[in-house]
Coordinates of C-alpha atoms and ligand atoms in Angstrom, one line a residue:
X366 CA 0.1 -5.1 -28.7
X367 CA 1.7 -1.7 -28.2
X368 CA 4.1 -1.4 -25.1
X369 CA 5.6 1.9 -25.4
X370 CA 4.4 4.6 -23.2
X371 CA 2.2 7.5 -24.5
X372 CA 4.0 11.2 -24.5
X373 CA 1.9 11.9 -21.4
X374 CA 3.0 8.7 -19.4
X375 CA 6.6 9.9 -20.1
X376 CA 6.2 13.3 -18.9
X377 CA 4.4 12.0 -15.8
X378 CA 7.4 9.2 -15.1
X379 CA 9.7 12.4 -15.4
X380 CA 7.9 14.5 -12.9
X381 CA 7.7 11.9 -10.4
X382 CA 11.0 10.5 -11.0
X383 CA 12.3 14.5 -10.4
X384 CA 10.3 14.6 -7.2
X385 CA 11.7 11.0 -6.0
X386 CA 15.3 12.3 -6.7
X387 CA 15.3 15.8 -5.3
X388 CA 12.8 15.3 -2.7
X389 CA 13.0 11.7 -1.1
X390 CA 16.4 10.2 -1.9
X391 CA 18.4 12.8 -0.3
X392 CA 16.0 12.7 2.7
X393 CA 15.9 8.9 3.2
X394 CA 18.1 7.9 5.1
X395 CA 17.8 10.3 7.7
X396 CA 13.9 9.4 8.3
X397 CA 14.6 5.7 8.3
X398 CA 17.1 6.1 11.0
X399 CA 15.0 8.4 13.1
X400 CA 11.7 6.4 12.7
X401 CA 9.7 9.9 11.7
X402 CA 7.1 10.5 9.8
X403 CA 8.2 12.7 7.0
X404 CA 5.8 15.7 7.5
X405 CA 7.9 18.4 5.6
X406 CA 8.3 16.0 2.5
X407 CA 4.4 15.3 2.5
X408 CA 3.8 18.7 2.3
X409 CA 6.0 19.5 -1.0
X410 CA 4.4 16.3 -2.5
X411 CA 1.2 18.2 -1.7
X412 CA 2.6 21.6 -3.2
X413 CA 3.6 19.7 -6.2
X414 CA 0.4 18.1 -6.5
X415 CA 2.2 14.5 -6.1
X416 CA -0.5 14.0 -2.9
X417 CA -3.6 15.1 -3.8
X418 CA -6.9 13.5 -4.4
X419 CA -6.8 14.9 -8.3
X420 CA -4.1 12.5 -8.6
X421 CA -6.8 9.3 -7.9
X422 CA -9.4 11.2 -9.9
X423 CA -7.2 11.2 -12.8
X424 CA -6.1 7.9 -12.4
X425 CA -9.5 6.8 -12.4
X426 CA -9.8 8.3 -16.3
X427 CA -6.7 6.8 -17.5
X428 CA -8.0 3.8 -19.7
X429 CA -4.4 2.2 -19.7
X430 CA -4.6 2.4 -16.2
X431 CA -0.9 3.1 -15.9
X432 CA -1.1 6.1 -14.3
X433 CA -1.0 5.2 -10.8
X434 CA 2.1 2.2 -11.6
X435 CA 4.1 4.5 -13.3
X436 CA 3.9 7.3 -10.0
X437 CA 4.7 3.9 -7.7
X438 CA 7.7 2.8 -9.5
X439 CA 9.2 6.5 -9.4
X440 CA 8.2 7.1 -5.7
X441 CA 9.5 4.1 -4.5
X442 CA 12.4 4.2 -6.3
X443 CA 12.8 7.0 -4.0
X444 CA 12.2 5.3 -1.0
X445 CA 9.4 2.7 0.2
X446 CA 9.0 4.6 3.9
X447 CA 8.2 7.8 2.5
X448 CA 6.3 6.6 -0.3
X449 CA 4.1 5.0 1.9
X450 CA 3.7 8.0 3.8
X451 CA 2.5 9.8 0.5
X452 CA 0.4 7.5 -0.7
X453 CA -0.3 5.4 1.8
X454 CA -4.1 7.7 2.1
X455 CA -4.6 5.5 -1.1
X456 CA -5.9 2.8 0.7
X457 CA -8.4 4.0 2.7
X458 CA -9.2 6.3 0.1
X459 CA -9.8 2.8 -2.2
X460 CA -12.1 1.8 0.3
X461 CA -14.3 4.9 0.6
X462 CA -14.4 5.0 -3.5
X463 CA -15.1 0.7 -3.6
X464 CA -17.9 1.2 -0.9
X465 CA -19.1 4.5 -0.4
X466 CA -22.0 6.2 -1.4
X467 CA -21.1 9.3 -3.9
X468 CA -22.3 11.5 -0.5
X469 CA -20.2 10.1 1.4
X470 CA -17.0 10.2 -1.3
X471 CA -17.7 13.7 -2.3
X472 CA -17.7 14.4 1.9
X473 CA -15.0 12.6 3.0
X474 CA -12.1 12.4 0.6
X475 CA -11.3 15.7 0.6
X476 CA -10.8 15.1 4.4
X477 CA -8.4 12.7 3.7
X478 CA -6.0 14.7 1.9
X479 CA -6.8 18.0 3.6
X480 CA -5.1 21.1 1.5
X481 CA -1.8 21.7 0.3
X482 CA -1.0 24.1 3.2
X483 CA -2.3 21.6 5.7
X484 CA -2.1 18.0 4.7
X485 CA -4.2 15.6 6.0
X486 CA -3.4 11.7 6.2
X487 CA -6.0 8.9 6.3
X488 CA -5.8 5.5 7.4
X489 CA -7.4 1.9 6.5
X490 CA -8.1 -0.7 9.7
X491 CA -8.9 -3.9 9.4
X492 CA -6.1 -6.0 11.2
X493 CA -6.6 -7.2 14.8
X494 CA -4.5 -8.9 17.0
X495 CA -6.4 -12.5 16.1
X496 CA -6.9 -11.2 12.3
X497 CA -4.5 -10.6 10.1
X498 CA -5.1 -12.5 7.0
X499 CA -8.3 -14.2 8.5
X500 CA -10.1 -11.1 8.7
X501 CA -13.2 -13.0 8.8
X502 CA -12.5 -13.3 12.8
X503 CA -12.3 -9.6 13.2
X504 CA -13.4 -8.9 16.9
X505 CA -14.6 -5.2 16.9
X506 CA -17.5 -4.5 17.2
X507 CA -20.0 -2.1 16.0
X508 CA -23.4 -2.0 17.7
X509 CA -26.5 0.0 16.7
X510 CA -28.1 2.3 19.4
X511 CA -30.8 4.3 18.1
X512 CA -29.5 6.9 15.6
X513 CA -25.4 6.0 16.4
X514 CA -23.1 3.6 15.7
X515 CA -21.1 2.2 19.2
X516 CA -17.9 0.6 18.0
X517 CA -15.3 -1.3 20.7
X518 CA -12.1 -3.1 19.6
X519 CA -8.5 -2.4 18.8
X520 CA -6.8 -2.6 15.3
X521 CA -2.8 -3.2 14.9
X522 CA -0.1 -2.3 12.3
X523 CA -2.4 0.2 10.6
X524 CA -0.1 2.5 8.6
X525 CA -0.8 6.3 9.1
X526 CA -2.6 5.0 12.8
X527 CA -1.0 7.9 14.6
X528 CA -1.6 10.7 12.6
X529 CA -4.7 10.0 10.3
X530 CA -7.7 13.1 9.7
X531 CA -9.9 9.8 8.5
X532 CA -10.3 6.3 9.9
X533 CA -12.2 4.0 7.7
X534 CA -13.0 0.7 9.9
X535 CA -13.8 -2.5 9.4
X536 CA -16.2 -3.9 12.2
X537 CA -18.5 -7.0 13.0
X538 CA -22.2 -5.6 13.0
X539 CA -23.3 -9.5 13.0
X540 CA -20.5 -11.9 14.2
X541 CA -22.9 -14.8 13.6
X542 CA -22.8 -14.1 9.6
X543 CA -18.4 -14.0 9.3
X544 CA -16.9 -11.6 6.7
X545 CA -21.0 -10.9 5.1
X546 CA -21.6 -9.5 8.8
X547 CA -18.9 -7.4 8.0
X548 CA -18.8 -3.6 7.5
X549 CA -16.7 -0.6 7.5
X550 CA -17.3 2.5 9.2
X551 CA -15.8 6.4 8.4
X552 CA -14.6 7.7 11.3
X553 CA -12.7 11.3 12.0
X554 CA -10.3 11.8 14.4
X555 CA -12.6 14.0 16.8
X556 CA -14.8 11.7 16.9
X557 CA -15.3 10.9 20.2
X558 CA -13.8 7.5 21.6
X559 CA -10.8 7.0 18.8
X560 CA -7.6 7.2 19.5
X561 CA -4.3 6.5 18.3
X562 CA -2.2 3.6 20.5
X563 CA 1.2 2.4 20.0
X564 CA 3.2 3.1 17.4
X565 CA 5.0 0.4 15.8
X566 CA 9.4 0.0 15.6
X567 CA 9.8 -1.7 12.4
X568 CA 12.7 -3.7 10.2
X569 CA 11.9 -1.3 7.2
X570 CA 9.6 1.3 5.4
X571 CA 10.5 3.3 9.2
X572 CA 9.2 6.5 7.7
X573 CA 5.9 5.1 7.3
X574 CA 4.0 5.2 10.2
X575 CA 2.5 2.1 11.8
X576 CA 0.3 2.6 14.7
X577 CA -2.4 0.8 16.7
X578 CA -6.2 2.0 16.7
X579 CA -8.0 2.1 19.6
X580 CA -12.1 2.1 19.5
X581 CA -13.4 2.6 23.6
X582 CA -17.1 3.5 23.0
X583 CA -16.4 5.3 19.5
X584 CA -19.8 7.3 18.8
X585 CA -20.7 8.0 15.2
X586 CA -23.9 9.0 13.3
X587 CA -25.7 5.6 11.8
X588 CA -25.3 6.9 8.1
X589 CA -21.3 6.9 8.5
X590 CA -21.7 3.1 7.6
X591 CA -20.0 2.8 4.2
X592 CA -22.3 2.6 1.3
X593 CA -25.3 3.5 3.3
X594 CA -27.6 1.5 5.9
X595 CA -30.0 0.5 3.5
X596 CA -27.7 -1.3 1.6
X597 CA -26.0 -2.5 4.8
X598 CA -29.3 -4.2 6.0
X599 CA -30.4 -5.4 2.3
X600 CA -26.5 -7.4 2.5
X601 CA -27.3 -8.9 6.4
X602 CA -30.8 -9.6 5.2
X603 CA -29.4 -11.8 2.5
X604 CA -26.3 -13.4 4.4
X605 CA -29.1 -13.8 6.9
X606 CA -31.1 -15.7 4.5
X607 CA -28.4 -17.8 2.8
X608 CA -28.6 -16.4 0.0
X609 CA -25.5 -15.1 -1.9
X610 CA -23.9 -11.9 -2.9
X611 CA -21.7 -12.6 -5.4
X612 CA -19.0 -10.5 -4.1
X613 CA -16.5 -10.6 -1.9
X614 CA -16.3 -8.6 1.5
X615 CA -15.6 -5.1 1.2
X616 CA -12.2 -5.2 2.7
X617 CA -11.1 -7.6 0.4
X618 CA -12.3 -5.9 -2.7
X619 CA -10.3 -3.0 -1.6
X620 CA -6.9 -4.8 -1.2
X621 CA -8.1 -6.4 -4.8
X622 CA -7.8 -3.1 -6.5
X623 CA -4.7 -1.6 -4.8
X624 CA -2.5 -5.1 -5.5
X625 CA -1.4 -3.7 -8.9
X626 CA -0.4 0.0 -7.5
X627 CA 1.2 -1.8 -4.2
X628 CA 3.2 -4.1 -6.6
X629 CA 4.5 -1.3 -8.3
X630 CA 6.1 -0.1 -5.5
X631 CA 7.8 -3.1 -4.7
X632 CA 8.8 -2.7 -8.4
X633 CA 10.2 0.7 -7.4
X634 CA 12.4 -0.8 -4.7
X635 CA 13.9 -3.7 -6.8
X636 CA 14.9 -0.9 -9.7
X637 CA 16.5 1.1 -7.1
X638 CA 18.8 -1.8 -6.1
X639 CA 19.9 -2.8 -9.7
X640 CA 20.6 0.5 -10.7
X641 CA 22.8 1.2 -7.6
X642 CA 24.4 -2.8 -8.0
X643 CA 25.0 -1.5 -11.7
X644 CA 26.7 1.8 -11.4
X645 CA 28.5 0.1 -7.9
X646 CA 29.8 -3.0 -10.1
X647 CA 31.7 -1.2 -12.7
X648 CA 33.1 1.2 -10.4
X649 CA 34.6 -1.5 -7.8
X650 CA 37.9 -3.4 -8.5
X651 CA 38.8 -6.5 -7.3
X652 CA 41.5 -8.8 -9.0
X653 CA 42.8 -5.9 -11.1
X654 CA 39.2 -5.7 -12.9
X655 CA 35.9 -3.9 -12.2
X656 CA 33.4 -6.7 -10.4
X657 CA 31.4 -6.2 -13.6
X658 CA 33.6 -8.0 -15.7
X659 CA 33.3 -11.2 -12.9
X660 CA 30.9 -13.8 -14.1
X661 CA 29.0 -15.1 -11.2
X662 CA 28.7 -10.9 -10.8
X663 CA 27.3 -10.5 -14.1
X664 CA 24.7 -13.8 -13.9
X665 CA 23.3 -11.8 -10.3
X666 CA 22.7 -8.2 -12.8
X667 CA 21.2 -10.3 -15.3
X668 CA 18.7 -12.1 -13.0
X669 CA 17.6 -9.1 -11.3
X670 CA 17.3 -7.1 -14.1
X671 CA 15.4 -10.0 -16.2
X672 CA 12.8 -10.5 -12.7
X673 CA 12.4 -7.2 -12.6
X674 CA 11.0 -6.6 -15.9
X675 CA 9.1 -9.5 -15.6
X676 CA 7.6 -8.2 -12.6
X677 CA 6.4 -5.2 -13.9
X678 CA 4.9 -6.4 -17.1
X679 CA 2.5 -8.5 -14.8
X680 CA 2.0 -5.1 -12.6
X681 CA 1.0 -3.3 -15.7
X682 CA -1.0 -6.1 -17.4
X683 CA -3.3 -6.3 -14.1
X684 CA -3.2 -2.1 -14.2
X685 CA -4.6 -2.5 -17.5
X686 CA -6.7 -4.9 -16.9
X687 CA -8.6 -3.3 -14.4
X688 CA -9.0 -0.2 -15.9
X689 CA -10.3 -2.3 -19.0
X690 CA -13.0 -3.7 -16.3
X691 CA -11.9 -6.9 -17.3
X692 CA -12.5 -9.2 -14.5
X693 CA -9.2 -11.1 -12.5
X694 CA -10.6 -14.6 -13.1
X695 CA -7.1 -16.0 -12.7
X696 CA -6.3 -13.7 -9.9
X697 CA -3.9 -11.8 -12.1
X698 CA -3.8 -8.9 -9.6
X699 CA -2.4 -11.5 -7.1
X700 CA 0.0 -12.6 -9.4
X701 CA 1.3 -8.8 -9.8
X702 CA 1.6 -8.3 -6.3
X703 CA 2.9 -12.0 -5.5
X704 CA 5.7 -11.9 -8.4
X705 CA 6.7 -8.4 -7.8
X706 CA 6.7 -8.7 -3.7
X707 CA 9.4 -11.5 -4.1
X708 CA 11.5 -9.9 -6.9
X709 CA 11.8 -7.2 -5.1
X710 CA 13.0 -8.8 -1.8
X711 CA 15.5 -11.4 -3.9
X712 CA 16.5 -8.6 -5.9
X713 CA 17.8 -6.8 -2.9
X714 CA 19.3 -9.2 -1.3
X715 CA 21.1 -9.8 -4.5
X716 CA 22.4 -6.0 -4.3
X717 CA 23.7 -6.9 -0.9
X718 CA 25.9 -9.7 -2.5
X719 CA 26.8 -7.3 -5.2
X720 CA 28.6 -4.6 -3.1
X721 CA 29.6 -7.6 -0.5
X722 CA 30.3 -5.4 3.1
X723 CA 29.7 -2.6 1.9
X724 CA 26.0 -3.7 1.1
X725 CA 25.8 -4.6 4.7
X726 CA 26.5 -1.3 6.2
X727 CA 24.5 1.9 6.6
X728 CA 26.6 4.0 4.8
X729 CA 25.5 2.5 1.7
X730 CA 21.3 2.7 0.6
X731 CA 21.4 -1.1 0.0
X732 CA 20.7 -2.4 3.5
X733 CA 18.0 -0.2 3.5
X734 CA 16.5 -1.5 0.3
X735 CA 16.6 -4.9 1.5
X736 CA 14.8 -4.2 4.9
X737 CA 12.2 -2.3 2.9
X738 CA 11.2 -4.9 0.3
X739 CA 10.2 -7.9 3.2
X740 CA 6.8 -5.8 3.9
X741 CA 5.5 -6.1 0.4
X742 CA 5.1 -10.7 1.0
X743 CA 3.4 -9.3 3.9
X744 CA 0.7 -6.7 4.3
X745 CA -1.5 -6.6 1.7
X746 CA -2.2 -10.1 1.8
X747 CA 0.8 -12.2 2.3
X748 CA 2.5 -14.0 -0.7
X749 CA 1.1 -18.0 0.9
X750 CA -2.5 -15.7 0.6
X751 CA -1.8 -14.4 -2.9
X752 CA -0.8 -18.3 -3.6
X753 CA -4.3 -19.2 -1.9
X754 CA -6.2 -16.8 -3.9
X755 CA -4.6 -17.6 -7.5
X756 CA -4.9 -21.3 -6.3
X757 CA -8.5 -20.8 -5.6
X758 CA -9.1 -19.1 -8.7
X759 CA -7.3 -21.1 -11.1
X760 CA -9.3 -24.8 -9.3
X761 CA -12.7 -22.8 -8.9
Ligands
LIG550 C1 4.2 -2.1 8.1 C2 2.8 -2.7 8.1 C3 1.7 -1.9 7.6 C4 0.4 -2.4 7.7 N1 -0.6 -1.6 7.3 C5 -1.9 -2.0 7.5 C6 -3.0 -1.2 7.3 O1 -2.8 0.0 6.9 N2 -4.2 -1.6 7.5 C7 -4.5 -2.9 8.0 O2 -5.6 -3.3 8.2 N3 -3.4 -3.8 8.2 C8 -2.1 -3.4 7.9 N4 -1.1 -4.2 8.1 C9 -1.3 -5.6 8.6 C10 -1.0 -6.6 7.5 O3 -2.0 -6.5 6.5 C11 -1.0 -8.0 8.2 O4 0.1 -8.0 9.0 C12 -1.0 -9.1 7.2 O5 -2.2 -9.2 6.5 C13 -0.7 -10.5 7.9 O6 -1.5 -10.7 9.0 P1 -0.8 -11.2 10.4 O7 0.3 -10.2 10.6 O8 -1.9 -11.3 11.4 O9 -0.2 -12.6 10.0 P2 -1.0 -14.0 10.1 O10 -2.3 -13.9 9.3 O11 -1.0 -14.4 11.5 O12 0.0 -14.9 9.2 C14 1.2 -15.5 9.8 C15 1.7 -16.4 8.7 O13 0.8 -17.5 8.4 C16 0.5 -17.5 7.1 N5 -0.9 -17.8 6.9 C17 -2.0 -17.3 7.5 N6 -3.1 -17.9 7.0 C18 -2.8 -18.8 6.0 C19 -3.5 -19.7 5.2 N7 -4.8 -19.8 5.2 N8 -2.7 -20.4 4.3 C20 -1.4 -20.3 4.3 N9 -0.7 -19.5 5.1 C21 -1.3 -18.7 6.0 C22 0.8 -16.0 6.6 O14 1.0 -16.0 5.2 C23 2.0 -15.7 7.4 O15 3.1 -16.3 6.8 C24 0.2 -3.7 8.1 C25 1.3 -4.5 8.5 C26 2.6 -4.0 8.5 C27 3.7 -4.9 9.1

């Protein structure tokens, strides 16, 4: 077992740790006070190459599948909110590679990221009002009339909802048959009957947007179904029949294979708050002696730093494993995004013990850190559904 990085891993690390610290440090806390999508720092990540569908595509040929973890702990180190706003077109981009037909990838994903001097951002629906983690009661619907697709509902909290190029949509074609009556749809932004609703005020990751979906009569050519409608009927024909697929709905595979990259950035967040607690503990004096030196000081470092690293080893581990096309049969991409989701919130809360007040206050990155790290027990799948599924898995 060989855990040192390859040449090329450390080079990338660099380049995207440069980015985080030029680009997105110096810039965060303005965008997470004014609630703004970070347009102008999307567009050097896209001038750099940092957003860009190569970046997937070679991710995709990395066979330690480290790649993508290494970029998300850099990033997010940076800052969760605009992170999210780079590579939040991950997800829906996930969904469109897990699904898709090659047609309909080689199509569409370019539309995602749009070009370098005009970005492009994509988004990912699936949550309702009634479904959040039980997205098997999804309410929209998409209904079949002649050669289009006629889809009616509303989806909440979906990140990039206000701005995206590219909706891909998850919709009831059969409500009768639960998540196997399930499909998701591609959807562009002039198509007609989409539109963006309200947009979300949030605790943390404020630079990411978070914006409701609206679907009134949303009009789109039958073959926009992902995967095809062959394949679409073939899958209701079967649910319809009893008989099972195997698999699990498409919306849930997608979140399967984004859990390792998404715990990485949580990851990312926790580092960021150890390394500020570090340098902020041997600099600050109390009882004549840096806080460093204080015991119950030093037992907080050594936790956080010791969760931390456990945290990632499970991150890359799942990386690996899925680029290894070994299956999760213990649900150990749940486990990455579980373990690292609540290291990284008890890490920062830790870092707002360490620099006491001054954690509390905005004039310090900490309070930040700490509002940022609650969304990664939540979206995603929260950590009682991670529990569920590693649960499940281990008492199948
Ligand atoms: C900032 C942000 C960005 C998001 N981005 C997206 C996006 O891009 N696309 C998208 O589709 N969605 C997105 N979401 C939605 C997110 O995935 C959901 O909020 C999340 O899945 C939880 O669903 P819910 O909010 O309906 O909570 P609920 O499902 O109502 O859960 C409420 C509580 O009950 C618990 N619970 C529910 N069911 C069970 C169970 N069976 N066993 C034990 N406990 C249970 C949950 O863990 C939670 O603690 C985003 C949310 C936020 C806040």
């Amino acid at each position: 077992m060989d855990f040192s990085l390859t040449e090329e891993q450390i080079e990338l690390q660099k380049w995207a740790h440069e980015f985080a610290e030029k680009e997105i440090r110096p810039v965060a806390a303005e965008y997470d006070e004014a609630e703004e999508f970070p347009w102008p720092v999307l567009k050097k990540a896209a001038d750099a190459g940092l957003y860009s569908l190569d970046i997937y595509m070679n991710a995709q040929q990395d066979p330690t599948g480290l790649t993508l973890p290494l970029i998300m702990e850099e990033i997010f180190w940076g800052c969760a909110g605009i992170g999210l706003a780079i590579f939040g077109t991950g997800l829906p981009l996930s969904a469109l590679a897990s699904v898709g037909t090659p047609e309909q990838l080689f199509e569409w994903a370019p539309r995602m990221f749009g070009t370098p001097e005009d970005p492009k951002v994509a988004a990912f629906g699936v949550t309702e009002p009634q479904a959040g983690s039980d997205v098997r009661s999804l309410r929209t619907k998409a209904k079949r009339e002649g050669d289009e697709w006629v889809i009616n509902g509303q989806k909440i909290f979906i990140t990039n909802g206000q701005y995206a190029n590219v909706y891909v949509i998850v919709a009831t074609v059969d409500p009768e048959l639960g998540h196997r009556g399930q499909a998701s749809f591609i959807i562009s932004k002039d198509d007609p009957g989409i539109r963006p609703g309200k947009k979300e005020k949030k605790l943390g990751i404020r630079a990411s947007d978070t914006s409701e979906v609206i679907l009134e009569d949303c009009r789109i050519p039958v073959d926009r179904v992902l995967g095809g409608i062959d394949r679409l009927e073939g899958k209701l024909d079967k649910a319809r029949k009893g008989e099972s697929s195997g698999r699990a709905s498409a919306a849930l595979r997608t979140f399967e294979v984004t859990r390792p990259s998404v715990a990485a950035q949580a990851v990312g967040v926790a580092r960021a708050a150890l390394e500020f607690s570090i340098d902020y503990a041997k600099d600050r004096q109390a009882f004549g002696v840096p806080i460093a030196q204080h015991q119950s000081i030093q037992n907080l470092i050594a936790d956080m730093a010791v969760e931390i690293e456990a945290a990632r080893l499970l991150v890359h581990r799942a990386a690996w494993m899925a680029a290894s096309g070994q299956p999760f049969t213990k649900a150990e991409g749940s486990m990455s995004k579980l373990k690292a989701s609540e290291v990284a919130v008890s890490v920062t809360e830790k870092a707002v013990q360490v620099l006491g007040g001054y954690g509390y206050i905005r004039d310090f990155p900490v309070e930040k850190w700490y509002r940022d790290s609650k969304i990664y027990t939540i979206f995603e799948g929260t950590s009682e559904i991670q529990r569920m599924v590693i649960a499940r898995a281990l008492t199948a």
